[in-house]
PDB file of C-alpha atoms in Angstrom:
ATOM      1  CA  MET V   1      72.794  84.783 -44.267  1.00 84.00           C
ATOM      2  CA  THR V   2      76.019  86.265 -45.618  1.00 86.00           C
ATOM      3  CA  GLU V   3      76.205  83.519 -48.232  1.00 87.00           C
ATOM      4  CA  GLU V   4      72.612  84.013 -49.391  1.00 86.00           C
ATOM      5  CA  LEU V   5      72.901  87.812 -49.531  1.00 86.00           C
ATOM      6  CA  SER V   6      76.172  87.546 -51.457  1.00 87.00           C
ATOM      7  CA  LYS V   7      74.561  85.111 -53.884  1.00 88.00           C
ATOM      8  CA  TRP V   8      72.031  87.816 -54.800  1.00 88.00           C
ATOM      9  CA  ASN V   9      74.676  90.589 -54.777  1.00 88.00           C
ATOM     10  CA  THR V  10      72.784  92.483 -52.072  1.00 87.00           C
ATOM     11  CA  PHE V  11      75.101  92.178 -49.049  1.00 85.00           C
ATOM     12  CA  ASP V  12      76.717  95.591 -49.606  1.00 84.00           C
ATOM     13  CA  LYS V  13      73.231  97.178 -49.771  1.00 83.00           C
ATOM     14  CA  VAL V  14      72.118  95.890 -46.353  1.00 86.00           C
ATOM     15  CA  VAL V  15      72.284  98.593 -43.660  1.00 79.00           C
ATOM     16  CA  ALA V  16      70.655  96.778 -40.728  1.00 82.00           C
ATOM     17  CA  VAL V  17      68.889  93.538 -39.850  1.00 86.00           C
ATOM     18  CA  VAL V  18      65.571  93.462 -37.959  1.00 85.00           C
ATOM     19  CA  THR V  19      65.191  90.407 -35.692  1.00 84.00           C
ATOM     20  CA  ASP V  20      63.875  89.355 -32.297  1.00 82.00           C
ATOM     21  CA  ASP V  21      66.122  89.479 -29.215  1.00 79.00           C
ATOM     22  CA  GLY V  22      67.303  85.869 -29.462  1.00 83.00           C
ATOM     23  CA  ALA V  23      70.994  85.665 -28.480  1.00 86.00           C
ATOM     24  CA  ASN V  24      71.848  83.410 -31.436  1.00 90.00           C
ATOM     25  CA  ILE V  25      70.372  85.642 -34.134  1.00 88.00           C
ATOM     26  CA  LYS V  26      71.857  88.798 -32.544  1.00 86.00           C
ATOM     27  CA  ALA V  27      75.282  87.120 -32.489  1.00 88.00           C
ATOM     28  CA  ALA V  28      74.865  86.179 -36.162  1.00 89.00           C
ATOM     29  CA  VAL V  29      74.141  89.809 -37.101  1.00 88.00           C
ATOM     30  CA  MET V  30      77.202  90.979 -35.134  1.00 87.00           C
ATOM     31  CA  LEU V  31      79.393  88.455 -36.972  1.00 89.00           C
ATOM     32  CA  MET V  32      78.109  89.930 -40.228  1.00 88.00           C
ATOM     33  CA  LYS V  33      79.236  93.367 -38.925  1.00 85.00           C
ATOM     34  CA  LEU V  34      75.801  94.859 -39.539  1.00 84.00           C
ATOM     35  CA  SER V  35      73.563  96.935 -37.276  1.00 81.00           C
ATOM     36  CA  HIS V  36      70.936  94.990 -35.325  1.00 81.00           C
ATOM     37  CA  VAL V  37      67.469  96.563 -35.021  1.00 83.00           C
ATOM     38  CA  PRO V  38      65.084  94.989 -32.447  1.00 81.00           C
ATOM     39  CA  PHE V  39      61.623  93.960 -33.665  1.00 82.00           C
ATOM     40  CA  THR V  40      59.493  96.643 -31.967  1.00 84.00           C
ATOM     41  CA  ALA V  41      56.084  95.046 -32.573  1.00 82.00           C
ATOM     42  CA  LEU V  42      57.317  91.802 -30.977  1.00 82.00           C
ATOM     43  CA  LYS V  43      58.523  93.683 -27.897  1.00 85.00           C
ATOM     44  CA  LEU V  44      55.043  95.184 -27.534  1.00 86.00           C
ATOM     45  CA  ASN V  45      53.557  91.712 -27.917  1.00 83.00           C
ATOM     46  CA  LEU V  46      55.730  90.318 -25.109  1.00 82.00           C
ATOM     47  CA  ILE V  47      54.679  93.136 -22.762  1.00 85.00           C
ATOM     48  CA  ILE V  48      50.941  92.478 -22.934  1.00 83.00           C
ATOM     49  CA  GLN V  49      50.790  88.678 -23.402  1.00 79.00           C
ATOM     50  CA  GLN V  50      50.739  87.898 -19.684  1.00 75.00           C
ATOM     51  CA  TYR V  51      47.929  90.380 -18.994  1.00 77.00           C
ATOM     52  CA  CYS V  52      45.739  89.000 -21.783  1.00 75.00           C
ATOM     53  CA  CYS V  53      46.040  85.550 -20.195  1.00 73.00           C
ATOM     54  CA  LEU V  54      44.518  86.776 -16.908  1.00 69.00           C
ATOM     55  CA  ILE V  55      40.978  86.443 -18.254  1.00 73.00           C
ATOM     56  CA  MET V  56      41.258  84.629 -21.601  1.00 73.00           C
ATOM     57  CA  LYS V  57      40.848  81.067 -20.249  1.00 75.00           C
ATOM     58  CA  ARG V  58      37.428  81.802 -18.797  1.00 77.00           C
ATOM     59  CA  LEU V  59      36.503  83.908 -21.801  1.00 81.00           C
ATOM     60  CA  ASP V  60      37.506  81.222 -24.313  1.00 80.00           C
ATOM     61  CA  ALA V  61      35.431  78.638 -22.459  1.00 80.00           C
ATOM     62  CA  LEU V  62      32.365  80.900 -22.545  1.00 81.00           C
ATOM     63  CA  LEU V  63      32.779  81.663 -26.264  1.00 81.00           C
ATOM     64  CA  ILE V  64      33.120  77.964 -27.096  1.00 80.00           C
ATOM     65  CA  GLN V  65      29.865  77.215 -25.257  1.00 80.00           C
ATOM     66  CA  ILE V  66      28.005  79.949 -27.146  1.00 81.00           C
ATOM     67  CA  LYS V  67      29.465  78.940 -30.519  1.00 80.00           C
ATOM     68  CA  LYS V  68      28.464  75.300 -29.947  1.00 80.00           C
ATOM     69  CA  SER V  69      24.842  76.261 -29.319  1.00 79.00           C
ATOM     70  CA  GLU V  70      22.761  77.109 -32.381  1.00 82.00           C
ATOM     71  CA  VAL V  71      20.043  78.530 -30.117  1.00 83.00           C
ATOM     72  CA  ALA V  72      22.554  80.777 -28.323  1.00 83.00           C
ATOM     73  CA  ASN V  73      23.931  82.091 -31.622  1.00 82.00           C
ATOM     74  CA  ARG V  74      20.447  82.893 -32.908  1.00 85.00           C
ATOM     75  CA  MET V  75      19.542  84.608 -29.637  1.00 85.00           C
ATOM     76  CA  LEU V  76      22.741  86.658 -29.817  1.00 84.00           C
ATOM     77  CA  MET V  77      21.706  88.039 -33.224  1.00 85.00           C
ATOM     78  CA  ASP V  78      18.085  88.638 -32.191  1.00 87.00           C
ATOM     79  CA  LYS V  79      19.013  90.381 -28.940  1.00 85.00           C
ATOM     80  CA  GLN V  80      21.305  92.816 -30.756  1.00 85.00           C
ATOM     81  CA  LYS V  81      18.488  93.694 -33.159  1.00 85.00           C
ATOM     82  CA  GLN V  82      16.111  94.222 -30.222  1.00 86.00           C
ATOM     83  CA  LEU V  83      18.615  96.615 -28.663  1.00 83.00           C
ATOM     84  CA  GLY V  84      18.671  98.601 -31.899  1.00 82.00           C
ATOM     85  CA  ASN V  85      22.303  97.876 -32.816  1.00 78.00           C
ATOM     86  CA  GLU V  86      22.985  99.151 -36.330  1.00 75.00           C
ATOM     87  CA  THR V  87      25.648  96.481 -36.907  1.00 80.00           C
ATOM     88  CA  VAL V  88      25.037  92.926 -35.728  1.00 81.00           C
ATOM     89  CA  LEU V  89      28.327  91.598 -34.359  1.00 80.00           C
ATOM     90  CA  LYS V  90      29.495  87.997 -34.502  1.00 79.00           C
ATOM     91  CA  LEU V  91      31.724  86.311 -31.957  1.00 77.00           C
ATOM     92  CA  LYS V  92      35.415  86.329 -32.883  1.00 74.00           C
ATOM     93  CA  GLN V  93      37.866  83.526 -32.238  1.00 70.00           C
ATOM     94  CA  ASP V  94      41.182  84.018 -30.464  1.00 67.00           C
ATOM     95  CA  ILE V  95      44.275  83.342 -32.602  1.00 69.00           C
ATOM     96  CA  ARG V  96      47.083  82.528 -30.180  1.00 65.00           C
ATOM     97  CA  THR V  97      49.888  83.637 -32.520  1.00 64.00           C
ATOM     98  CA  ARG V  98      48.461  87.179 -32.670  1.00 69.00           C
ATOM     99  CA  TRP V  99      47.962  89.080 -29.424  1.00 66.00           C
ATOM    100  CA  ASN V 100      45.737  91.597 -31.224  1.00 77.00           C
ATOM    101  CA  SER V 101      43.103  88.915 -31.647  1.00 80.00           C
ATOM    102  CA  ARG V 102      42.840  88.593 -27.853  1.00 81.00           C
ATOM    103  CA  PHE V 103      42.316  92.323 -27.580  1.00 84.00           C
ATOM    104  CA  PHE V 104      39.653  92.192 -30.324  1.00 86.00           C
ATOM    105  CA  VAL V 105      37.867  89.342 -28.518  1.00 85.00           C
ATOM    106  CA  MET V 106      37.805  91.244 -25.212  1.00 86.00           C
ATOM    107  CA  GLU V 107      36.723  94.468 -26.919  1.00 88.00           C
ATOM    108  CA  MET V 108      33.921  92.624 -28.734  1.00 86.00           C
ATOM    109  CA  ILE V 109      32.792  90.981 -25.477  1.00 86.00           C
ATOM    110  CA  THR V 110      32.393  94.393 -23.806  1.00 88.00           C
ATOM    111  CA  LYS V 111      30.201  95.528 -26.724  1.00 87.00           C
ATOM    112  CA  LEU V 112      28.082  92.370 -26.450  1.00 86.00           C
ATOM    113  CA  LYS V 113      27.918  92.291 -22.650  1.00 86.00           C
ATOM    114  CA  GLU V 114      24.137  92.681 -22.337  1.00 87.00           C
ATOM    115  CA  PRO V 115      23.210  90.092 -25.032  1.00 84.00           C
ATOM    116  CA  ILE V 116      25.737  87.585 -23.631  1.00 84.00           C
ATOM    117  CA  ILE V 117      24.457  87.945 -20.044  1.00 84.00           C
ATOM    118  CA  TYR V 118      20.938  87.421 -21.376  1.00 82.00           C
ATOM    119  CA  ILE V 119      21.981  84.276 -23.311  1.00 80.00           C
ATOM    120  CA  VAL V 120      23.792  82.812 -20.292  1.00 78.00           C
ATOM    121  CA  MET V 121      20.735  83.366 -18.077  1.00 77.00           C
ATOM    122  CA  ILE V 122      18.327  81.739 -20.572  1.00 76.00           C
ATOM    123  CA  THR V 123      20.216  78.951 -22.327  1.00 74.00           C
ATOM    124  CA  LEU V 124      23.551  78.458 -20.531  1.00 68.00           C
ATOM    125  CA  LYS V 125      22.574  79.011 -16.891  1.00 64.00           C
ATOM    126  CA  ASN V 126      23.967  75.607 -15.846  1.00 64.00           C
ATOM    127  CA  THR V 127      27.341  76.098 -17.559  1.00 64.00           C
ATOM    128  CA  PRO V 128      30.312  76.596 -15.173  1.00 62.00           C
ATOM    129  CA  CYS V 129      32.092  79.028 -17.509  1.00 66.00           C
ATOM    130  CA  HIS V 130      29.840  82.094 -17.228  1.00 74.00           C
ATOM    131  CA  LEU V 131      31.505  85.341 -16.121  1.00 79.00           C
ATOM    132  CA  ASN V 132      30.650  86.919 -12.783  1.00 82.00           C
ATOM    133  CA  SER V 133      30.402  90.695 -12.249  1.00 85.00           C
ATOM    134  CA  ASP V 134      33.984  90.896 -10.982  1.00 87.00           C
ATOM    135  CA  GLU V 135      35.312  89.254 -14.163  1.00 85.00           C
ATOM    136  CA  TRP V 136      33.239  91.566 -16.355  1.00 86.00           C
ATOM    137  CA  ASN V 137      34.763  94.545 -14.516  1.00 89.00           C
ATOM    138  CA  LYS V 138      38.263  93.141 -15.087  1.00 87.00           C
ATOM    139  CA  ILE V 139      37.656  92.945 -18.848  1.00 88.00           C
ATOM    140  CA  GLU V 140      36.220  96.463 -18.949  1.00 90.00           C
ATOM    141  CA  ASP V 141      39.332  97.716 -17.105  1.00 90.00           C
ATOM    142  CA  ILE V 142      41.854  95.841 -19.268  1.00 90.00           C
ATOM    143  CA  VAL V 143      40.446  96.748 -22.708  1.00 91.00           C
ATOM    144  CA  PRO V 144      41.193 100.527 -22.502  1.00 93.00           C
ATOM    145  CA  LEU V 145      44.725  99.714 -21.301  1.00 92.00           C
ATOM    146  CA  LEU V 146      45.400  97.445 -24.293  1.00 91.00           C
ATOM    147  CA  ARG V 147      43.819  99.710 -26.941  1.00 92.00           C
ATOM    148  CA  PRO V 148      46.900 102.020 -27.222  1.00 92.00           C
ATOM    149  CA  PHE V 149      49.116  98.956 -27.806  1.00 91.00           C
ATOM    150  CA  ASP V 150      46.861  97.903 -30.668  1.00 89.00           C
ATOM    151  CA  GLY V 151      47.078 101.390 -32.200  1.00 88.00           C
ATOM    152  CA  VAL V 152      50.890 101.419 -32.037  1.00 89.00           C
ATOM    153  CA  THR V 153      51.093  97.905 -33.505  1.00 86.00           C
ATOM    154  CA  VAL V 154      48.900  98.946 -36.445  1.00 84.00           C
ATOM    155  CA  GLU V 155      51.091 102.008 -37.067  1.00 83.00           C
ATOM    156  CA  LEU V 156      54.284  99.944 -36.933  1.00 82.00           C
ATOM    157  CA  SER V 157      52.814  97.362 -39.310  1.00 78.00           C
ATOM    158  CA  ALA V 158      52.150  99.920 -42.062  1.00 71.00           C
ATOM    159  CA  LYS V 159      54.106  99.544 -45.291  1.00 66.00           C
ATOM    160  CA  GLN V 160      53.808 103.048 -46.721  1.00 64.00           C
ATOM    161  CA  TYR V 161      56.542 104.790 -44.709  1.00 63.00           C
ATOM    162  CA  PRO V 162      59.847 104.022 -42.927  1.00 63.00           C
ATOM    163  CA  LYS V 163      58.765 102.834 -39.477  1.00 72.00           C
ATOM    164  CA  ILE V 164      62.034 103.285 -37.573  1.00 79.00           C
ATOM    165  CA  LEU V 165      61.534 107.062 -37.786  1.00 76.00           C
ATOM    166  CA  THR V 166      58.313 106.838 -35.764  1.00 80.00           C
ATOM    167  CA  VAL V 167      59.224 104.309 -33.055  1.00 84.00           C
ATOM    168  CA  ILE V 168      60.393 106.723 -30.332  1.00 82.00           C
ATOM    169  CA  SER V 169      57.457 109.086 -30.892  1.00 81.00           C
ATOM    170  CA  LEU V 170      54.960 106.207 -30.848  1.00 86.00           C
ATOM    171  CA  ILE V 171      56.402 104.705 -27.651  1.00 88.00           C
ATOM    172  CA  ARG V 172      56.277 108.114 -25.952  1.00 85.00           C
ATOM    173  CA  GLY V 173      52.675 108.525 -27.089  1.00 88.00           C
ATOM    174  CA  LEU V 174      51.895 105.031 -25.760  1.00 91.00           C
ATOM    175  CA  GLN V 175      53.317 105.887 -22.327  1.00 90.00           C
ATOM    176  CA  ILE V 176      51.358 109.165 -22.186  1.00 90.00           C
ATOM    177  CA  SER V 177      48.162 107.352 -23.193  1.00 92.00           C
ATOM    178  CA  LEU V 178      48.650 104.673 -20.515  1.00 93.00           C
ATOM    179  CA  GLY V 179      49.236 107.365 -17.887  1.00 92.00           C
ATOM    180  CA  SER V 180      45.907 109.010 -18.750  1.00 93.00           C
ATOM    181  CA  LYS V 181      43.849 105.826 -18.175  1.00 93.00           C
ATOM    182  CA  ASN V 182      41.792 105.525 -14.973  1.00 92.00           C
ATOM    183  CA  PRO V 183      40.872 101.890 -14.175  1.00 91.00           C
ATOM    184  CA  THR V 184      38.130 101.416 -11.611  1.00 89.00           C
ATOM    185  CA  MET V 185      39.492  98.266  -9.939  1.00 89.00           C
ATOM    186  CA  LEU V 186      42.652  97.675  -7.919  1.00 89.00           C
ATOM    187  CA  LEU V 187      43.737  94.981 -10.404  1.00 86.00           C
ATOM    188  CA  GLY V 188      43.307  97.409 -13.308  1.00 88.00           C
ATOM    189  CA  ASN V 189      45.495 100.006 -11.588  1.00 92.00           C
ATOM    190  CA  CYS V 190      48.155  97.359 -10.875  1.00 91.00           C
ATOM    191  CA  ILE V 191      48.134  96.264 -14.535  1.00 90.00           C
ATOM    192  CA  LYS V 192      48.368  99.899 -15.659  1.00 93.00           C
ATOM    193  CA  GLN V 193      51.441 100.476 -13.479  1.00 93.00           C
ATOM    194  CA  ARG V 194      53.087  97.241 -14.634  1.00 92.00           C
ATOM    195  CA  LEU V 195      52.446  98.074 -18.300  1.00 92.00           C
ATOM    196  CA  ILE V 196      54.082 101.492 -17.852  1.00 93.00           C
ATOM    197  CA  GLU V 197      57.087  99.944 -16.075  1.00 92.00           C
ATOM    198  CA  ASP V 198      57.492  97.071 -18.571  1.00 91.00           C
ATOM    199  CA  THR V 199      57.261  99.451 -21.543  1.00 91.00           C
ATOM    200  CA  ALA V 200      59.929 101.735 -20.052  1.00 89.00           C
ATOM    201  CA  LYS V 201      62.180  98.755 -19.283  1.00 88.00           C
ATOM    202  CA  ARG V 202      61.932  97.118 -22.724  1.00 86.00           C
ATOM    203  CA  PHE V 203      62.357 100.352 -24.679  1.00 85.00           C
ATOM    204  CA  GLU V 204      64.812 102.276 -22.490  1.00 80.00           C
ATOM    205  CA  SER V 205      67.720 101.515 -24.840  1.00 75.00           C
ATOM    206  CA  ILE V 206      66.202 102.896 -28.048  1.00 75.00           C
ATOM    207  CA  GLU V 207      67.089 106.505 -27.160  1.00 66.00           C
ATOM    208  CA  LYS V 208      70.647 105.718 -26.105  1.00 64.00           C
ATOM    209  CA  GLN V 209      73.696 105.995 -28.342  1.00 50.00           C
ATOM    210  CA  GLY V 210      74.634 102.350 -27.882  1.00 55.00           C
ATOM    211  CA  LEU V 211      73.914  99.256 -29.937  1.00 50.00           C
ATOM    212  CA  THR V 212      70.489 100.564 -30.982  1.00 57.00           C
ATOM    213  CA  SER V 213      71.464 104.118 -31.948  1.00 67.00           C
ATOM    214  CA  ASN V 214      69.569 103.816 -35.251  1.00 74.00           C
ATOM    215  CA  PHE V 215      66.263 104.698 -33.539  1.00 77.00           C
ATOM    216  CA  SER V 216      67.423 107.969 -31.978  1.00 73.00           C
ATOM    217  CA  ARG V 217      69.352 109.122 -35.030  1.00 74.00           C
ATOM    218  CA  ALA V 218      66.477 108.312 -37.372  1.00 76.00           C
ATOM    219  CA  THR V 219      64.093 110.291 -35.141  1.00 76.00           C
ATOM    220  CA  LEU V 220      66.357 113.348 -35.111  1.00 74.00           C
ATOM    221  CA  LEU V 221      66.555 113.185 -38.905  1.00 76.00           C
ATOM    222  CA  ASP V 222      62.759 113.145 -39.155  1.00 78.00           C
ATOM    223  CA  ARG V 223      61.525 116.738 -39.402  1.00 74.00           C
ATOM    224  CA  ARG V 224      58.033 115.701 -38.245  1.00 73.00           C
ATOM    225  CA  CYS V 225      59.178 114.982 -34.678  1.00 67.00           C
ATOM    226  CA  LYS V 226      58.564 118.147 -32.683  1.00 51.00           C
ATOM    227  CA  LYS V 227      60.827 118.840 -29.719  1.00 52.00           C
ATOM    228  CA  ASN V 228      57.981 119.484 -27.270  1.00 43.00           C
ATOM    229  CA  LYS V 229      56.566 115.993 -27.891  1.00 48.00           C
ATOM    230  CA  LEU V 230      59.748 114.207 -26.835  1.00 50.00           C
ATOM    231  CA  HIS V 231      60.835 113.091 -23.396  1.00 48.00           C
ATOM    232  CA  LYS V 232      63.212 115.201 -21.244  1.00 50.00           C
ATOM    233  CA  LYS V 233      65.856 112.475 -21.440  1.00 51.00           C
ATOM    234  CA  TRP V 234      65.660 112.690 -25.232  1.00 50.00           C
ATOM    235  CA  ILE V 235      66.365 116.436 -25.157  1.00 50.00           C
ATOM    236  CA  LYS V 236      69.404 115.854 -22.915  1.00 50.00           C
ATOM    237  CA  MET V 237      70.748 113.182 -25.270  1.00 50.00           C
ATOM    238  CA  LYS V 238      70.163 115.302 -28.373  1.00 52.00           C
ATOM    239  CA  LYS V 239      73.783 116.529 -28.350  1.00 50.00           C
ATOM    240  CA  SER V 240      75.241 113.006 -28.249  1.00 52.00           C
ATOM    241  CA  ILE V 241      72.834 111.891 -30.994  1.00 52.00           C
ATOM    242  CA  MET V 242      73.984 114.793 -33.155  1.00 58.00           C
ATOM    243  CA  CYS V 243      77.605 113.817 -32.496  1.00 59.00           C
ATOM    244  CA  GLY V 244      76.896 110.314 -33.777  1.00 56.00           C
ATOM    245  CA  ILE V 245      75.476 111.683 -37.033  1.00 60.00           C
ATOM    246  CA  PHE V 246      78.192 114.349 -37.124  1.00 59.00           C
ATOM    247  CA  CYS V 247      80.934 111.691 -37.230  1.00 64.00           C
ATOM    248  CA  ASN V 248      79.475 110.319 -40.462  1.00 61.00           C
ATOM    249  CA  LEU V 249      78.934 113.804 -41.817  1.00 60.00           C
ATOM    250  CA  GLU V 250      82.443 115.040 -41.032  1.00 56.00           C
ATOM    251  CA  SER V 251      83.989 112.199 -43.048  1.00 61.00           C
ATOM    252  CA  ARG V 252      82.001 113.369 -46.093  1.00 59.00           C
ATOM    253  CA  THR V 253      82.749 117.106 -45.922  1.00 57.00           C
ATOM    254  CA  SER V 254      85.969 118.966 -46.522  1.00 54.00           C
ATOM    255  CA  THR V 255      86.177 120.660 -43.104  1.00 60.00           C
ATOM    256  CA  THR V 256      84.753 120.374 -39.611  1.00 60.00           C
ATOM    257  CA  SER V 257      83.231 123.849 -39.895  1.00 66.00           C
ATOM    258  CA  SER V 258      81.317 122.782 -43.023  1.00 72.00           C
ATOM    259  CA  ALA V 259      79.835 119.799 -41.189  1.00 69.00           C
ATOM    260  CA  THR V 260      78.902 121.974 -38.201  1.00 72.00           C
ATOM    261  CA  SER V 261      77.294 124.581 -40.427  1.00 77.00           C
ATOM    262  CA  LEU V 262      75.266 121.968 -42.279  1.00 76.00           C
ATOM    263  CA  MET V 263      73.997 120.362 -39.047  1.00 73.00           C
ATOM    264  CA  ASN V 264      72.986 123.760 -37.653  1.00 77.00           C
ATOM    265  CA  GLN V 265      71.219 124.609 -40.901  1.00 81.00           C
ATOM    266  CA  TYR V 266      69.214 121.377 -40.682  1.00 80.00           C
ATOM    267  CA  ILE V 267      68.374 121.717 -36.967  1.00 75.00           C
ATOM    268  CA  ASN V 268      67.057 125.274 -37.461  1.00 80.00           C
ATOM    269  CA  MET V 269      64.715 124.323 -40.313  1.00 82.00           C
ATOM    270  CA  PRO V 270      60.970 124.388 -39.454  1.00 82.00           C
ATOM    271  CA  HIS V 271      59.287 121.156 -38.370  1.00 78.00           C
ATOM    272  CA  GLN V 272      56.955 119.340 -40.744  1.00 78.00           C
ATOM    273  CA  ASP V 273      53.394 118.167 -40.162  1.00 78.00           C
ATOM    274  CA  PHE V 274      53.283 114.543 -38.968  1.00 71.00           C
ATOM    275  CA  LYS V 275      51.134 113.584 -41.965  1.00 74.00           C
ATOM    276  CA  SER V 276      53.717 114.892 -44.409  1.00 78.00           C
ATOM    277  CA  ASN V 277      55.979 112.588 -46.423  1.00 78.00           C
ATOM    278  CA  VAL V 278      59.447 112.524 -44.849  1.00 79.00           C
ATOM    279  CA  ALA V 279      60.999 110.996 -47.983  1.00 78.00           C
ATOM    280  CA  MET V 280      59.604 113.861 -50.064  1.00 83.00           C
ATOM    281  CA  PHE V 281      61.120 116.402 -47.645  1.00 83.00           C
ATOM    282  CA  TRP V 282      64.609 114.966 -48.089  1.00 83.00           C
ATOM    283  CA  ASN V 283      64.144 114.647 -51.832  1.00 85.00           C
ATOM    284  CA  GLU V 284      63.199 118.346 -52.062  1.00 86.00           C
ATOM    285  CA  HIS V 285      66.189 119.380 -49.910  1.00 84.00           C
ATOM    286  CA  LYS V 286      68.639 116.915 -51.414  1.00 82.00           C
ATOM    287  CA  VAL V 287      70.858 119.580 -52.987  1.00 82.00           C
ATOM    288  CA  VAL V 288      70.744 122.026 -50.076  1.00 82.00           C
ATOM    289  CA  LEU V 289      71.544 119.428 -47.402  1.00 80.00           C
ATOM    290  CA  THR V 290      74.076 117.282 -49.285  1.00 78.00           C
ATOM    291  CA  PRO V 291      75.827 115.146 -47.980  1.00 75.00           C
ATOM    292  CA  LEU V 292      73.484 114.922 -44.956  1.00 77.00           C
ATOM    293  CA  SER V 293      70.695 113.823 -47.319  1.00 77.00           C
ATOM    294  CA  ASP V 294      72.847 110.846 -48.373  1.00 76.00           C
ATOM    295  CA  ILE V 295      73.373 109.794 -44.741  1.00 74.00           C
ATOM    296  CA  VAL V 296      69.600 109.926 -44.144  1.00 76.00           C
ATOM    297  CA  LEU V 297      69.115 107.036 -46.571  1.00 71.00           C
ATOM    298  CA  LYS V 298      70.825 104.768 -44.034  1.00 68.00           C
ATOM    299  CA  TYR V 299      68.218 105.534 -41.397  1.00 67.00           C
TER     300      TYR V 299
END
């Protein structure tokens, strides 16, 4: 990687490298003496994969049977029209390399529950892959639990803004959303608890001033992140996060008091609306907050 980046004269412009958590690739980034940033969307994917698999085998078998039958497909369309559905939905196929597709399949199945039960009773009553009431309840419990993960993945996949600034806020929002869900079955409540625990475990390091300090520092330098939306641990670590940024700032200012004054000036500025453009904020305050505005470019 060093050789290829040097070939294009871009090595000195690289601030961090985003990869998965493979030991080999992380070691390679450390040898390059660059910051390693974990791939957040992949971490989310790993959390929910096992729970999608709980029902997908039976679901895939049922979908294959319906797709194979021309009569079943025609009945699916006709039944939706009879029910007065404004949009006639078609069955979606699971793409194993994208967890979102499994969520979309399960969400679509819940919307087509009545037509599918009707089709199974009329044309596929002898098939062994039909879903019983318990399995339907499992799907209806799992879908609301997975929907917040889909929303966060979509936000993190956007290309119009720097995503590292939003990671901590999005993960906190995800945990709050999961906590507000009320599954009806024991299995659904178990999955909910495991999702909350797995999310906390996989993302506990992003707020710490360790190897992944880029997340916490970037969040503090984002004026859209309101204090009351952040976790209590985050508030306690705010001082150490500021110290990390302060070290960079102090090396760029003439005195320690100047660096302290500049940090206090920034911290006391009013928060911005979350829909506002963070890059525009720093561009407008470039002169006032120099050299802090130069450090922001790194994050």
